[in-house]
PDB file of C-alpha atoms in Angstrom:
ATOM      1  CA  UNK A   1       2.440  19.176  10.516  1.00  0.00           C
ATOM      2  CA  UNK A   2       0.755  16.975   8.392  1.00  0.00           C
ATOM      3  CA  UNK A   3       1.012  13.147   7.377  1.00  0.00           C
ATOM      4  CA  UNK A   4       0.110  12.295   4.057  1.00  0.00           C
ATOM      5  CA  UNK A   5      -0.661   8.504   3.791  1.00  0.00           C
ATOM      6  CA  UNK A   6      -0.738   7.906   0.123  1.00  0.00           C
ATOM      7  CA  UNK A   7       2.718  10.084  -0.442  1.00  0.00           C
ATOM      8  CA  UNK A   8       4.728   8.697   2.791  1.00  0.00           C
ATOM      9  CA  UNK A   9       4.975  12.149   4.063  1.00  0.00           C
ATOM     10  CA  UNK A  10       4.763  14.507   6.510  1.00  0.00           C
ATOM     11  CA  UNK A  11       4.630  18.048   5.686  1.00  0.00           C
ATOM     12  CA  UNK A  12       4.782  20.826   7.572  1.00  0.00           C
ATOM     13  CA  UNK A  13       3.319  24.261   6.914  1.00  0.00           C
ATOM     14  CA  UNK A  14       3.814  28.025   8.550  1.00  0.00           C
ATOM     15  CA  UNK A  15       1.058  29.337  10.643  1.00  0.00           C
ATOM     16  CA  UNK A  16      -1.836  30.851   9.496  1.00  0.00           C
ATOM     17  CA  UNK A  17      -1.018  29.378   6.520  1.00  0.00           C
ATOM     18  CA  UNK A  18      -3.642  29.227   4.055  1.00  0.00           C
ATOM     19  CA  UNK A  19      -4.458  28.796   0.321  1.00  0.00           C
ATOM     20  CA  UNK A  20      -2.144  27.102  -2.239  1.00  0.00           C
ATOM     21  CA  UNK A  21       1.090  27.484  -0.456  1.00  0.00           C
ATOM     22  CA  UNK A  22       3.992  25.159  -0.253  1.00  0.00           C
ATOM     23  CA  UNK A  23       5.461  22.975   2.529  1.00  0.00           C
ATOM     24  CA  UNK A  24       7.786  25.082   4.820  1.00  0.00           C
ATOM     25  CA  UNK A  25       9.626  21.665   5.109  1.00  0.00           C
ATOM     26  CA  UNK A  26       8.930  18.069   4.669  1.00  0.00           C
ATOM     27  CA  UNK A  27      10.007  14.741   5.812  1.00  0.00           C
ATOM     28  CA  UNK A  28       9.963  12.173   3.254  1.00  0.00           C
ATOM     29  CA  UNK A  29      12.660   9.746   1.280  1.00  0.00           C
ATOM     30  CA  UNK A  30      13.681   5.706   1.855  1.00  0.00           C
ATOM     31  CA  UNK A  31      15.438   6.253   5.110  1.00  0.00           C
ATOM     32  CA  UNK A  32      12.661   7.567   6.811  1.00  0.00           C
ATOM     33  CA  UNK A  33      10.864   4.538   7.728  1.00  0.00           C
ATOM     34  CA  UNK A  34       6.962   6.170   6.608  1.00  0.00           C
ATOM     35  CA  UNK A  35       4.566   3.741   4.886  1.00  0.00           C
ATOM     36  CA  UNK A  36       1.527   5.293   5.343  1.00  0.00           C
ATOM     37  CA  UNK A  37       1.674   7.490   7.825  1.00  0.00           C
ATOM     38  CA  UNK A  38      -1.774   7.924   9.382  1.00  0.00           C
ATOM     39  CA  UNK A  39      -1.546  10.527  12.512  1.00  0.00           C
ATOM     40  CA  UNK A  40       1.006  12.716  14.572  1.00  0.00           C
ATOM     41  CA  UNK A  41       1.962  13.809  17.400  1.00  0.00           C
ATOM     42  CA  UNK A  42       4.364  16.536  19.158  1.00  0.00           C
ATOM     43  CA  UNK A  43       6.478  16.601  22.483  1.00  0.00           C
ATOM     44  CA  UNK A  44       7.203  19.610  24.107  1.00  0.00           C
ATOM     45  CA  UNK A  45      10.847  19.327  23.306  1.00  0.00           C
ATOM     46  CA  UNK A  46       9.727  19.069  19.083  1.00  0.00           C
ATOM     47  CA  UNK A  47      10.089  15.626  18.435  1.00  0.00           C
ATOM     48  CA  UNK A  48       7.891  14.202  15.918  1.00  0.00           C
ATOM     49  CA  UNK A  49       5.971  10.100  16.432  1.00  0.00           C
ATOM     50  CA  UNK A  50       4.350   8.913  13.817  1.00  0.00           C
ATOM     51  CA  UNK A  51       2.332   5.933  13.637  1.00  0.00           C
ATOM     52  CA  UNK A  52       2.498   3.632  10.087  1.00  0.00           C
ATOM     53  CA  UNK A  53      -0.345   1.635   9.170  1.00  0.00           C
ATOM     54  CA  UNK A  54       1.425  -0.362   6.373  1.00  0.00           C
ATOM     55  CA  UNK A  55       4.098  -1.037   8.093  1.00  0.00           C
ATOM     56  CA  UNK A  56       3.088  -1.357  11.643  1.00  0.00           C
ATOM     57  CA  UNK A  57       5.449   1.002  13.150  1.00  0.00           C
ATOM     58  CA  UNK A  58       6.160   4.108  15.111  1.00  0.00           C
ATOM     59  CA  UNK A  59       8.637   6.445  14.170  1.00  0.00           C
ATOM     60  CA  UNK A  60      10.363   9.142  16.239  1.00  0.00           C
ATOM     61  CA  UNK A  61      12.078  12.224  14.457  1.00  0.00           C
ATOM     62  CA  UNK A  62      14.400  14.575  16.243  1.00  0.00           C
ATOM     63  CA  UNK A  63      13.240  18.165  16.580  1.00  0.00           C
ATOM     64  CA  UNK A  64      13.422  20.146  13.104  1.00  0.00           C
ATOM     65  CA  UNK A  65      14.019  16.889  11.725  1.00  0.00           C
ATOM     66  CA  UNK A  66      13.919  17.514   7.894  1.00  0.00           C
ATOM     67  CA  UNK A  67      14.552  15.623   4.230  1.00  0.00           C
ATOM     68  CA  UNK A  68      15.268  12.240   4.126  1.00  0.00           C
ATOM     69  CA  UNK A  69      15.501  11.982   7.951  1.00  0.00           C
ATOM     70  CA  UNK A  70      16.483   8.776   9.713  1.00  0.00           C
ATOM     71  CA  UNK A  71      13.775   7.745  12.561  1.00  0.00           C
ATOM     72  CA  UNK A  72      15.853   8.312  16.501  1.00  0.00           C
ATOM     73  CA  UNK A  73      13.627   5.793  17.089  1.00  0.00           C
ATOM     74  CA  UNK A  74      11.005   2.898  15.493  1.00  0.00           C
ATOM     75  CA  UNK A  75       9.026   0.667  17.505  1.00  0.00           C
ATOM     76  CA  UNK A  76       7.959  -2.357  15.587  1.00  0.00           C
ATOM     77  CA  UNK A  77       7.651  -6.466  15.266  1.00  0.00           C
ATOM     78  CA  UNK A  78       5.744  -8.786  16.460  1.00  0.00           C
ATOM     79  CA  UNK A  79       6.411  -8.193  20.222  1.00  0.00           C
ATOM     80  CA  UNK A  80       4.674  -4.203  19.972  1.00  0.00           C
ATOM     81  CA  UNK A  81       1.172  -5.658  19.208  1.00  0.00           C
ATOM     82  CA  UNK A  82       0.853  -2.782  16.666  1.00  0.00           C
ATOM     83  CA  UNK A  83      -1.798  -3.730  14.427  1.00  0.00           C
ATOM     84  CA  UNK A  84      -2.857  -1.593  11.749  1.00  0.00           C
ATOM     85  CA  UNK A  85      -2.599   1.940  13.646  1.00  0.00           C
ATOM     86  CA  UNK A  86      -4.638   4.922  13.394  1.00  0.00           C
ATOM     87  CA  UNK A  87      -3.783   7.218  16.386  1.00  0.00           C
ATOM     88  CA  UNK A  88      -1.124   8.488  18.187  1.00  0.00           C
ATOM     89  CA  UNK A  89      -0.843  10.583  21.772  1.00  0.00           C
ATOM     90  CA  UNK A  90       1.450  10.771  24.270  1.00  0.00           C
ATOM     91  CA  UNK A  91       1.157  11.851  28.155  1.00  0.00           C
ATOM     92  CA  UNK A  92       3.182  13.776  30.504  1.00  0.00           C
ATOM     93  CA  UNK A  93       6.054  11.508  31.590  1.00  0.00           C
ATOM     94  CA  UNK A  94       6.599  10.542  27.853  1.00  0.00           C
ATOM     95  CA  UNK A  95       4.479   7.167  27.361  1.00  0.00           C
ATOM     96  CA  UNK A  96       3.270   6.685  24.171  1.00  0.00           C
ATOM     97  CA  UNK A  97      -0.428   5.526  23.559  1.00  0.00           C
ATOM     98  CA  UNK A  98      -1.679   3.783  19.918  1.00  0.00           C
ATOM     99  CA  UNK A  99      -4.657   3.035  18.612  1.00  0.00           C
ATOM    100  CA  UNK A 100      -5.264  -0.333  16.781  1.00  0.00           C
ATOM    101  CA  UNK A 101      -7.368  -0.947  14.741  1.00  0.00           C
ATOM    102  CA  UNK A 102      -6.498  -4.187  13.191  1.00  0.00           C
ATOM    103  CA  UNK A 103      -7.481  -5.736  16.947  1.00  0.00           C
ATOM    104  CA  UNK A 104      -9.853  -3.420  18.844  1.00  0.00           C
ATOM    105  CA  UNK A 105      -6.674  -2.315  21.416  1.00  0.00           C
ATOM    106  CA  UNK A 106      -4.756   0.468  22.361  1.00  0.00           C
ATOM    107  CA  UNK A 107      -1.550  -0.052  22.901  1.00  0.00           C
ATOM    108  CA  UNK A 108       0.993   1.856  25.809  1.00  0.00           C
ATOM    109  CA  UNK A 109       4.656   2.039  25.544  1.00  0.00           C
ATOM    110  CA  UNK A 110       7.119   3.129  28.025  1.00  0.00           C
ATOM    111  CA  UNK A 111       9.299   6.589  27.344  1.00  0.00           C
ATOM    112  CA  UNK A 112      12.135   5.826  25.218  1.00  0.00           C
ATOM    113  CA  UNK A 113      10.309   2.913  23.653  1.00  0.00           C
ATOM    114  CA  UNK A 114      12.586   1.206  20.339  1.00  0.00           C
ATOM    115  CA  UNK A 115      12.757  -1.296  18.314  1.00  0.00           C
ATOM    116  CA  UNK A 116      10.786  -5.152  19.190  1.00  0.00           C
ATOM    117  CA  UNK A 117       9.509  -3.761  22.519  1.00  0.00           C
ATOM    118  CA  UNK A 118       6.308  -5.769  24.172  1.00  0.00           C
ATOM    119  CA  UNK A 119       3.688  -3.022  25.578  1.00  0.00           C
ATOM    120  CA  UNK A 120       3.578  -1.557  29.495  1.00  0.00           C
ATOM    121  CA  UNK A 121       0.030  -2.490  28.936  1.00  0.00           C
ATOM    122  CA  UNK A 122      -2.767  -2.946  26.836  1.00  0.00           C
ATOM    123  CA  UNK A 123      -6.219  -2.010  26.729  1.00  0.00           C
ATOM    124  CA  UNK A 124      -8.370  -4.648  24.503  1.00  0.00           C
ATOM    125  CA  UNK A 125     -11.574  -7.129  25.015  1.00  0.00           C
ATOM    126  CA  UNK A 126     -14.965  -7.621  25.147  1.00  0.00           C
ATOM    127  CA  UNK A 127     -15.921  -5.197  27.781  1.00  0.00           C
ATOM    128  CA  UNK A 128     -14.001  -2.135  26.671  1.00  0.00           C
ATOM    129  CA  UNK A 129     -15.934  -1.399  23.799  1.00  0.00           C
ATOM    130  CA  UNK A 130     -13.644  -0.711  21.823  1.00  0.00           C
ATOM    131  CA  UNK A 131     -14.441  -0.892  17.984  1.00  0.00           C
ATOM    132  CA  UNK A 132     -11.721   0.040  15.448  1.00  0.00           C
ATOM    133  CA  UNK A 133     -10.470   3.523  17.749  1.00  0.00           C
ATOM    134  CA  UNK A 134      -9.447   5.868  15.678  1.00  0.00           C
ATOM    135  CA  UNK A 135      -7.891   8.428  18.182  1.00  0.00           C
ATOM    136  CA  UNK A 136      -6.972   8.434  21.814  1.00  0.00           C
ATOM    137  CA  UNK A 137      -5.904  11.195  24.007  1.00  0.00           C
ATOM    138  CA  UNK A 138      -3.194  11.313  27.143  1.00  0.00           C
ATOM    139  CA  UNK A 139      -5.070  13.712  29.076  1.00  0.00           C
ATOM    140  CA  UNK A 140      -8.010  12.081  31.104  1.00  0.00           C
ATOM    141  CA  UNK A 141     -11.744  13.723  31.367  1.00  0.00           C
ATOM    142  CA  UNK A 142     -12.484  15.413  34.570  1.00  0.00           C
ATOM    143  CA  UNK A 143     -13.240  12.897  37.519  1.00  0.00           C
ATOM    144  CA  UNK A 144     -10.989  10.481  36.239  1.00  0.00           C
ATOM    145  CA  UNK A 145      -8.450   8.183  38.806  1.00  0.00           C
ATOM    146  CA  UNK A 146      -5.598   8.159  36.944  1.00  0.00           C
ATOM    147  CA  UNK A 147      -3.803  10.733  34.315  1.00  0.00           C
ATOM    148  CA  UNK A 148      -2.167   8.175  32.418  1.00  0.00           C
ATOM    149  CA  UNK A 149      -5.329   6.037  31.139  1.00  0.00           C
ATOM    150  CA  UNK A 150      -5.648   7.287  27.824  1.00  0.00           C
ATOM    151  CA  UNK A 151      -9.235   8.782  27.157  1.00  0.00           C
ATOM    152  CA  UNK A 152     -10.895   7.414  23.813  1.00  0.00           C
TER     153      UNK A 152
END
C-alpha cells in the first residue's frame, strides 16, 4: 500500500511488483475522507489507518476496502490534538499512536477510537525531545518497561 499525498490516494500494488505497473486497487474519491494522506498502517485483521495532514484526521478502512470507500472510522476535531500528522503505528491490543508535527507530540488513542475523541495520553514537552517526529513505532527497543510506549 501506498499513500499518495498530492493525489488523495492510497494505492496498492501486487508483490514483487516492480517497474511501470498499475495499481492492483486503489482507494480514492469524495467519500473517502483523504486530504493528504501522509503514512499507513496495517492490522492483522487488514484494516487500513491513515493519518491526513490537511485535514487533521485518521481514517480507518475495512479490510479490502476499495473505490470510493467510506472511512469505518475518522478520528478528528479539536478534542484529538492531531496537529499536522506524519506517522502512524499501532500496538498489540489495538491503540493507535500519531505523530505530530504541528506541536512536537505524539498522540495515543484507545482501540476503537472515532470521531471528537480526546487522547489516552500524550507524549509532548520540553524534556522529550521531540522535534517535528516523523515516525513512531508500537513495538518498544529491547530493555524497555512497558510494550505500549511507542519507540521514536
Amino acid at each position: 500500500f501506498v499513500a499518495n499525498s498530492s493525489a488523495s490516494t492510497i494505492t496498492e500494488y501486487a508483490p514483487g511488483a516492480g517497474g511501470n505497473v498499475a495499481p492492483i486497487a486503489s482507494i480514492a474519491g469524495s467519500a473517502t475522507g483523504l486530504d493528504n494522506p501522509r503514512f499507513i498502517t496495517i492490522d492483522s485483521s487488514g484494516k487500513l489507518y491513515v493519518v491526513n495532514a490537511l485535514s487533521n484526521s485518521i481514517t480507518e478502512y475495512a479490510s479490502g476496502a476499495k473505490g470510493n470507500a467510506t472511512p469505518v472510522a475518522t478520528i478528528a476535531g479539536s478534542a484529538t490534538g492531531i496537529d499536522d500528522p506524519i506517522g502512524i503505528a499501532r500496538d498489540s491490543s489495538g491503540r493507535i499512536y500519531v505523530t505530530n508535527a504541528g506541536d512536537n507530540a505524539i498522540t495515543a488513542y484507545a482501540s476503537g477510537a472515532n470521531s471528537n475523541v480526546a487522547p489516552v495520553y500524550v507524549l509532548q514537552g520540553t524534556k522529550t525531545g521531540l522535534t517535528a517526529p516523523r515516525a513512531c513505532s508500537s513495538t518498544a527497543p529491547a530493555g524497555s518497561s512497558s510494550p505500549t510506549t511507542p519507540a521514536v
